[in-house]
């Protein structure tokens, strides 16, 4: 099999690597070319562009990266013409893939979209566009297939890829030992984001909130920050360590670890987490949390005044399909309300209210069961995705009169 794959986000690179590993089990001779990061390269990807060059968030950062994005788009389509892949798999990153997808379709390449855009939040018009060029959609949220089916698009729920990446069976004590943490002191996990733009907006209010929260407790907390692979080489470890020396003093307990966000969440008693996939990771690991996010000014204005979206943004609150009036599993602090003082207050209110904390743990336990749900089989999400890819490939070959 010849596979063209595009995974421009850090999490997408990891999910894609699991998919390729599952495909290799079914077809050891698979050839892979496209866009990805270190994880996909370890699976044999011949890279045309790298995740670190394309992982952006917000309109202004996109503008600054346009030359790299255009070069990657041109390289991907040029390779598609020369490589003539049997199938293409696109993961997330809709702004890029909605330009690439139609071109791949015109080249006669079946296109599978894995981890599709959140059309249930905004821009449902994308459904009509996708119908013209997507062969099938592989969804990671259980309510999404219905939306695509109603639009006449083939789709299936493969489950959450998180279950393949997280320490689901390890104990809190094992996680703390792995990370070198004190087993007797409570742990606050602080996850400001995996993109440089997210870190720039979030790291200071997040860490200051952690400091203020720890000060209000009877005993000091260990503050643990995982640094994503997409941030390595940018001096974040040194920056956070310097902040800790200046703000926490000699008794401060800030631990900065490379990657291992799942282990950090497993070790934690509480989390302060940037909205996104990490909130679902925390849910799977049953870590109570406060969710926060501050987009750039342009994006914030668009969400509030153009889209007029008033719902939650954390996947922990969206996993089942949020409807107006539904109670949130985890509190969210968004936009200009996201200050260190407000975040610290939310953390304190949650941790100091045993009944509220127990309710959240109960909700997270139920959500964990849904995330782990097998859908009637024992396959991992990557294996279900791999079978879907082979099914599309077989249908394509049968339609052209070629058998597998």
Coordinates of C-alpha atoms in Angstrom, one line a residue:
X1 CA 0.0 0.0 0.0
X2 CA 1.1 3.5 -0.8
X3 CA -0.2 6.0 1.9
X4 CA -0.1 9.8 1.8
X5 CA -0.6 11.2 5.3
X6 CA -0.8 14.7 6.7
X7 CA -0.6 15.3 10.4
X8 CA 0.4 18.9 11.2
X9 CA -0.5 19.0 14.9
X10 CA 1.6 17.4 17.7
X11 CA -1.2 15.2 18.9
X12 CA -2.2 14.3 15.3
X13 CA 1.4 13.2 14.7
X14 CA 1.1 10.8 17.6
X15 CA -2.4 9.5 16.5
X16 CA -1.1 9.1 13.0
X17 CA 1.9 7.1 14.2
X18 CA -0.5 4.6 15.9
X19 CA -2.5 4.3 12.8
X20 CA 0.5 3.6 10.6
X21 CA 1.7 1.0 13.1
X22 CA -1.7 -0.7 12.9
X23 CA -1.6 -0.5 9.1
X24 CA 1.9 -2.0 9.1
X25 CA 0.6 -5.0 11.0
X26 CA -1.9 -5.5 8.2
X27 CA 0.4 -4.6 5.4
X28 CA 4.2 -4.8 6.2
X29 CA 5.1 -3.4 2.8
X30 CA 3.3 0.0 3.3
X31 CA 5.1 3.1 2.0
X32 CA 4.3 6.4 3.8
X33 CA 5.0 9.9 2.6
X34 CA 3.6 13.2 3.7
X35 CA 3.6 15.7 6.6
X36 CA 4.3 14.7 10.2
X37 CA 6.7 14.9 13.2
X38 CA 9.1 12.7 15.0
X39 CA 6.5 10.0 15.8
X40 CA 5.6 9.4 12.2
X41 CA 9.2 9.5 11.1
X42 CA 9.9 6.7 13.5
X43 CA 7.2 4.8 11.7
X44 CA 9.0 5.2 8.4
X45 CA 7.5 8.5 7.1
X46 CA 9.4 10.2 4.3
X47 CA 8.6 13.8 5.5
X48 CA 7.7 16.6 3.0
X49 CA 7.2 19.1 5.8
X50 CA 7.4 18.8 9.6
X51 CA 4.8 19.4 12.3
X52 CA 6.9 21.9 14.1
X53 CA 6.8 24.2 11.0
X54 CA 3.0 24.2 10.7
X55 CA 1.6 23.9 14.2
X56 CA 0.0 27.3 14.6
X57 CA -3.0 28.8 16.5
X58 CA -4.8 32.0 15.8
X59 CA -5.1 34.2 12.7
X60 CA -2.0 36.3 13.2
X61 CA 0.3 33.4 13.8
X62 CA -1.1 31.7 10.7
X63 CA -0.2 34.9 8.7
X64 CA 3.4 34.7 10.0
X65 CA 3.7 31.1 8.9
X66 CA 2.0 31.4 5.5
X67 CA 5.2 30.9 3.5
X68 CA 5.9 27.5 5.3
X69 CA 2.2 26.5 5.0
X70 CA 2.2 27.3 1.2
X71 CA 5.4 25.4 0.7
X72 CA 4.0 22.4 2.6
X73 CA 0.8 22.4 0.6
X74 CA 2.7 22.6 -2.7
X75 CA 5.1 19.8 -1.6
X76 CA 2.2 17.6 -0.5
X77 CA 0.3 17.9 -3.8
X78 CA 3.4 17.6 -5.9
X79 CA 4.3 14.4 -4.1
X80 CA 0.7 13.1 -4.5
X81 CA 1.1 13.5 -8.3
X82 CA 4.5 11.7 -8.4
X83 CA 3.9 9.1 -5.7
X84 CA 0.3 8.2 -6.8
X85 CA -0.8 7.0 -3.3
X86 CA -3.6 4.4 -3.0
X87 CA -5.2 6.5 -0.3
X88 CA -4.7 9.7 1.6
X89 CA -5.4 10.3 5.3
X90 CA -5.7 13.8 6.6
X91 CA -5.8 14.5 10.4
X92 CA -7.3 17.6 12.0
X93 CA -5.9 21.0 10.7
X94 CA -8.9 22.0 8.6
X95 CA -7.6 25.3 7.3
X96 CA -4.8 23.4 5.5
X97 CA -6.7 20.2 4.6
X98 CA -9.7 21.9 3.1
X99 CA -7.5 23.3 0.4
X100 CA -5.5 20.0 -0.1
X101 CA -8.5 17.6 0.1
X102 CA -10.3 18.8 -3.1
X103 CA -7.0 18.7 -5.1
X104 CA -6.4 15.1 -3.9
X105 CA -9.9 14.2 -5.0
X106 CA -9.3 15.7 -8.4
X107 CA -6.2 13.5 -8.7
X108 CA -8.4 10.4 -8.1
X109 CA -7.0 9.7 -4.6
X110 CA -9.6 8.5 -2.0
X111 CA -9.4 10.9 1.0
X112 CA -10.1 9.9 4.6
X113 CA -10.5 12.6 7.2
X114 CA -9.5 11.5 10.7
X115 CA -10.2 13.8 13.6
X116 CA -12.5 16.1 11.6
X117 CA -13.2 19.8 12.2
X118 CA -15.6 20.7 15.0
X119 CA -18.5 21.5 12.6
X120 CA -20.9 21.2 15.6
X121 CA -19.4 24.3 17.1
X122 CA -19.1 26.5 14.1
X123 CA -19.0 26.6 10.2
X124 CA -21.5 23.8 9.5
X125 CA -21.2 24.9 5.9
X126 CA -18.0 22.8 5.9
X127 CA -20.2 19.7 5.7
X128 CA -21.3 20.5 2.2
X129 CA -17.7 21.1 1.1
X130 CA -16.5 17.9 2.7
X131 CA -19.2 15.9 0.9
X132 CA -17.6 16.7 -2.4
X133 CA -14.2 15.3 -1.7
X134 CA -14.1 13.1 1.5
X135 CA -14.6 9.4 1.1
X136 CA -15.2 8.7 4.8
X137 CA -14.7 10.5 8.1
X138 CA -13.2 8.8 11.2
X139 CA -14.6 10.5 14.3
X140 CA -13.2 10.5 17.8
X141 CA -16.3 11.9 19.6
X142 CA -19.3 9.6 19.8
X143 CA -22.0 12.1 18.7
X144 CA -20.1 13.2 15.5
X145 CA -21.0 10.4 13.0
X146 CA -24.7 11.4 13.2
X147 CA -23.9 14.9 12.0
X148 CA -22.0 13.6 9.0
X149 CA -24.6 10.9 8.2
X150 CA -27.3 13.6 8.1
X151 CA -25.1 15.5 5.6
X152 CA -24.7 12.4 3.4
X153 CA -21.1 11.7 4.4
X154 CA -19.9 8.3 5.4
X155 CA -18.5 8.4 8.9
X156 CA -17.8 6.1 11.8
X157 CA -16.7 6.5 15.5
X158 CA -13.4 4.8 16.0
X159 CA -13.0 5.8 19.7
X160 CA -10.6 8.2 21.4
X161 CA -7.0 7.7 20.5
X162 CA -6.1 8.8 24.0
X163 CA -6.4 5.3 25.3
X164 CA -3.3 4.3 23.4
X165 CA -1.2 7.1 24.7
X166 CA -2.0 7.4 28.4
X167 CA -0.9 5.5 31.5
X168 CA -4.5 4.1 32.0
X169 CA -3.5 1.2 34.3
X170 CA -0.8 2.8 36.4
X171 CA -1.4 4.2 39.9
X172 CA -0.9 7.8 41.1
X173 CA 2.0 6.6 43.2
X174 CA 3.7 4.9 40.2
X175 CA 3.3 8.1 38.2
X176 CA 4.9 10.2 41.0
X177 CA 7.8 7.8 41.3
X178 CA 8.4 7.9 37.5
X179 CA 8.4 11.7 37.6
X180 CA 10.6 11.9 40.8
X181 CA 7.9 13.6 42.8
X182 CA 7.4 13.6 46.6
X183 CA 4.8 10.9 47.4
X184 CA 3.5 12.8 50.4
X185 CA 2.8 16.2 49.0
X186 CA -0.2 17.0 46.8
X187 CA 0.4 17.7 43.1
X188 CA -1.1 20.4 40.8
X189 CA -0.7 19.7 37.1
X190 CA -0.3 22.9 35.0
X191 CA -0.8 22.4 31.3
X192 CA -0.6 25.8 29.5
X193 CA -0.6 24.4 26.0
X194 CA 1.6 22.6 23.4
X195 CA 1.8 25.5 20.8
X196 CA 4.2 28.4 21.3
X197 CA 1.4 30.9 20.9
X198 CA -0.6 29.1 23.7
X199 CA 2.4 29.1 26.0
X200 CA 3.0 32.8 25.5
X201 CA -0.6 33.6 26.4
X202 CA -1.0 31.2 29.3
X203 CA 2.2 30.3 31.1
X204 CA 2.4 33.4 33.4
X205 CA -1.3 33.5 34.6
X206 CA -1.3 29.7 34.9
X207 CA 1.8 29.6 37.1
X208 CA 0.9 32.7 39.1
X209 CA -2.5 31.1 39.7
X210 CA -0.8 27.9 40.9
X211 CA 1.4 29.9 43.2
X212 CA -1.6 31.8 44.7
X213 CA -3.6 28.6 45.1
X214 CA -0.7 26.8 46.8
X215 CA -0.3 29.7 49.2
X216 CA -3.9 29.3 50.4
X217 CA -3.5 25.7 51.2
X218 CA -2.5 24.3 54.6
X219 CA 0.6 22.6 53.1
X220 CA 2.5 23.5 49.9
X221 CA 1.7 21.8 46.6
X222 CA 4.1 20.5 44.0
X223 CA 3.5 22.3 40.7
X224 CA 4.3 20.2 37.7
X225 CA 4.5 21.5 34.1
X226 CA 5.0 19.1 31.2
X227 CA 6.7 20.7 28.1
X228 CA 5.5 19.3 24.8
X229 CA 7.9 18.2 22.1
X230 CA 6.7 21.1 19.9
X231 CA 8.2 23.5 22.5
X232 CA 11.6 21.9 22.9
X233 CA 14.5 24.1 21.9
X234 CA 12.6 27.4 22.7
X235 CA 14.0 27.8 26.2
X236 CA 10.8 27.2 28.0
X237 CA 12.4 25.0 30.7
X238 CA 14.9 27.7 31.5
X239 CA 12.2 30.4 31.5
X240 CA 9.9 28.5 33.9
X241 CA 12.7 27.6 36.2
X242 CA 13.8 31.2 36.4
X243 CA 10.2 32.2 37.2
X244 CA 10.1 29.6 40.0
X245 CA 13.3 31.0 41.5
X246 CA 12.0 34.5 41.5
X247 CA 8.3 33.9 42.5
X248 CA 8.3 30.7 44.5
X249 CA 11.6 31.2 46.5
X250 CA 13.8 28.4 47.8
X251 CA 10.8 26.4 49.2
X252 CA 8.9 26.5 45.9
X253 CA 8.3 23.1 44.3
X254 CA 8.1 23.6 40.5
X255 CA 8.9 20.6 38.4
X256 CA 9.3 21.0 34.6
X257 CA 9.3 17.7 32.8
X258 CA 9.7 16.9 29.1
X259 CA 6.5 15.6 27.5
X260 CA 4.8 13.0 29.8
X261 CA 1.6 15.0 30.1
X262 CA -0.3 11.8 30.7
X263 CA 2.0 10.8 33.6
X264 CA 1.7 14.3 35.1
X265 CA -2.1 14.1 35.0
X266 CA -2.0 10.6 36.5
X267 CA 0.2 11.9 39.3
X268 CA -2.0 15.0 40.0
X269 CA -4.6 15.7 42.6
X270 CA -5.9 18.7 40.6
X271 CA -5.2 20.2 37.2
X272 CA -5.2 23.7 35.6
X273 CA -5.5 22.8 31.9
X274 CA -5.6 24.7 28.7
X275 CA -8.8 23.9 26.7
X276 CA -8.2 21.1 24.2
X277 CA -7.3 17.5 24.0
X278 CA -5.6 17.7 27.4
X279 CA -8.9 18.1 29.1
X280 CA -10.0 14.8 27.7
X281 CA -6.7 13.2 28.8
X282 CA -7.4 14.5 32.3
X283 CA -10.9 13.0 32.1
X284 CA -9.6 9.7 31.1
X285 CA -7.2 9.7 34.0
X286 CA -9.9 11.0 36.4
X287 CA -8.0 14.2 37.3
X288 CA -10.3 17.0 38.6
X289 CA -9.6 20.2 36.7
X290 CA -10.2 23.8 35.9
X291 CA -10.2 24.5 32.2
X292 CA -8.9 27.8 30.9
X293 CA -8.2 29.5 27.5
X294 CA -7.3 32.9 26.3
X295 CA -7.3 33.2 22.5
X296 CA -5.7 36.0 20.6
X297 CA -7.6 39.3 20.4
X298 CA -8.9 38.8 16.9
X299 CA -10.0 35.2 17.6
X300 CA -11.7 36.3 20.8
X301 CA -13.6 39.0 19.1
X302 CA -14.7 36.7 16.3
X303 CA -15.9 34.0 18.7
X304 CA -17.9 36.5 20.9
X305 CA -19.2 38.9 18.3
X306 CA -19.2 37.1 14.9
X307 CA -19.8 33.5 15.8
X308 CA -21.6 34.4 19.0
X309 CA -20.7 31.1 20.5
X310 CA -21.5 30.9 24.2
X311 CA -20.9 27.2 24.9
X312 CA -18.0 25.4 26.5
X313 CA -14.7 24.8 24.7
X314 CA -13.1 22.0 26.7
X315 CA -13.5 18.5 25.2
X316 CA -14.2 17.2 28.7
X317 CA -17.5 19.3 28.5
X318 CA -18.1 18.5 24.8
X319 CA -17.5 14.8 24.6
X320 CA -21.1 13.7 24.8
X321 CA -22.4 16.6 22.7
X322 CA -23.2 19.7 24.7
X323 CA -26.6 21.3 24.5
X324 CA -27.6 24.7 25.9
X325 CA -28.5 24.3 29.5
X326 CA -26.3 21.3 30.1
X327 CA -24.2 21.4 33.3
X328 CA -20.5 21.5 32.7
X329 CA -18.3 18.7 34.1
X330 CA -15.4 21.0 34.7
X331 CA -15.5 24.8 35.2
X332 CA -14.1 27.0 32.4
X333 CA -12.5 30.4 32.6
X334 CA -12.2 32.0 29.2
X335 CA -11.1 35.1 27.3
X336 CA -10.4 38.2 29.3
X337 CA -11.7 36.6 32.5
X338 CA -8.7 34.3 32.5
X339 CA -6.6 36.1 35.1
X340 CA -4.3 34.5 37.7
X341 CA -6.6 35.6 40.5
X342 CA -9.7 34.1 38.9
X343 CA -7.9 30.9 38.1
X344 CA -6.6 30.5 41.7
X345 CA -10.1 31.2 43.0
X346 CA -11.6 28.5 40.8
X347 CA -9.0 26.0 41.9
X348 CA -9.5 26.9 45.6
X349 CA -13.3 26.7 45.3
X350 CA -13.1 23.3 43.6
X351 CA -10.6 21.8 46.0
X352 CA -12.1 23.2 49.2
X353 CA -15.6 21.8 48.4
X354 CA -15.5 18.1 49.0
X355 CA -19.0 17.5 47.6
X356 CA -18.3 19.4 44.4
X357 CA -15.0 17.6 44.0
X358 CA -16.7 14.2 44.6
X359 CA -19.3 15.0 42.0
X360 CA -16.7 15.9 39.4
X361 CA -14.8 12.7 40.1
X362 CA -18.0 10.7 39.7
X363 CA -18.6 12.5 36.3
X364 CA -15.0 11.9 35.2
X365 CA -15.3 8.2 36.1
X366 CA -18.4 7.8 34.0
X367 CA -16.7 9.7 31.1
X368 CA -13.6 7.5 31.4
X369 CA -15.8 4.5 30.9
X370 CA -17.2 6.0 27.7
X371 CA -13.7 6.9 26.5
X372 CA -12.6 3.4 27.0
X373 CA -15.7 1.9 25.5
X374 CA -14.9 -0.6 22.8
X375 CA -18.1 -0.2 20.8
X376 CA -18.7 -4.0 20.9
X377 CA -15.2 -5.1 19.9
X378 CA -11.8 -5.2 21.6
X379 CA -9.9 -3.2 19.0
X380 CA -8.0 -0.1 19.8
X381 CA -8.9 3.1 17.9
X382 CA -5.9 2.9 15.7
X383 CA -6.9 -0.7 14.7
X384 CA -10.4 0.4 13.8
X385 CA -9.0 3.3 11.8
X386 CA -6.6 0.9 10.0
X387 CA -9.5 -1.4 9.1
X388 CA -11.4 1.6 7.8
X389 CA -8.5 2.7 5.6
X390 CA -8.2 -0.8 4.1
X391 CA -11.9 -0.9 3.5
X392 CA -11.8 2.4 1.6
X393 CA -8.8 1.1 -0.4
X394 CA -10.6 -2.1 -1.3
X395 CA -13.7 -0.3 -2.3
X396 CA -11.6 2.0 -4.5
X397 CA -9.8 -0.9 -6.2
X398 CA -13.0 -2.8 -6.7
X399 CA -14.6 0.3 -8.3
X400 CA -11.6 0.5 -10.7
X401 CA -11.6 -3.2 -11.4
X402 CA -8.5 -4.0 -9.4
X403 CA -8.7 -6.5 -6.5
X404 CA -6.5 -6.5 -3.4

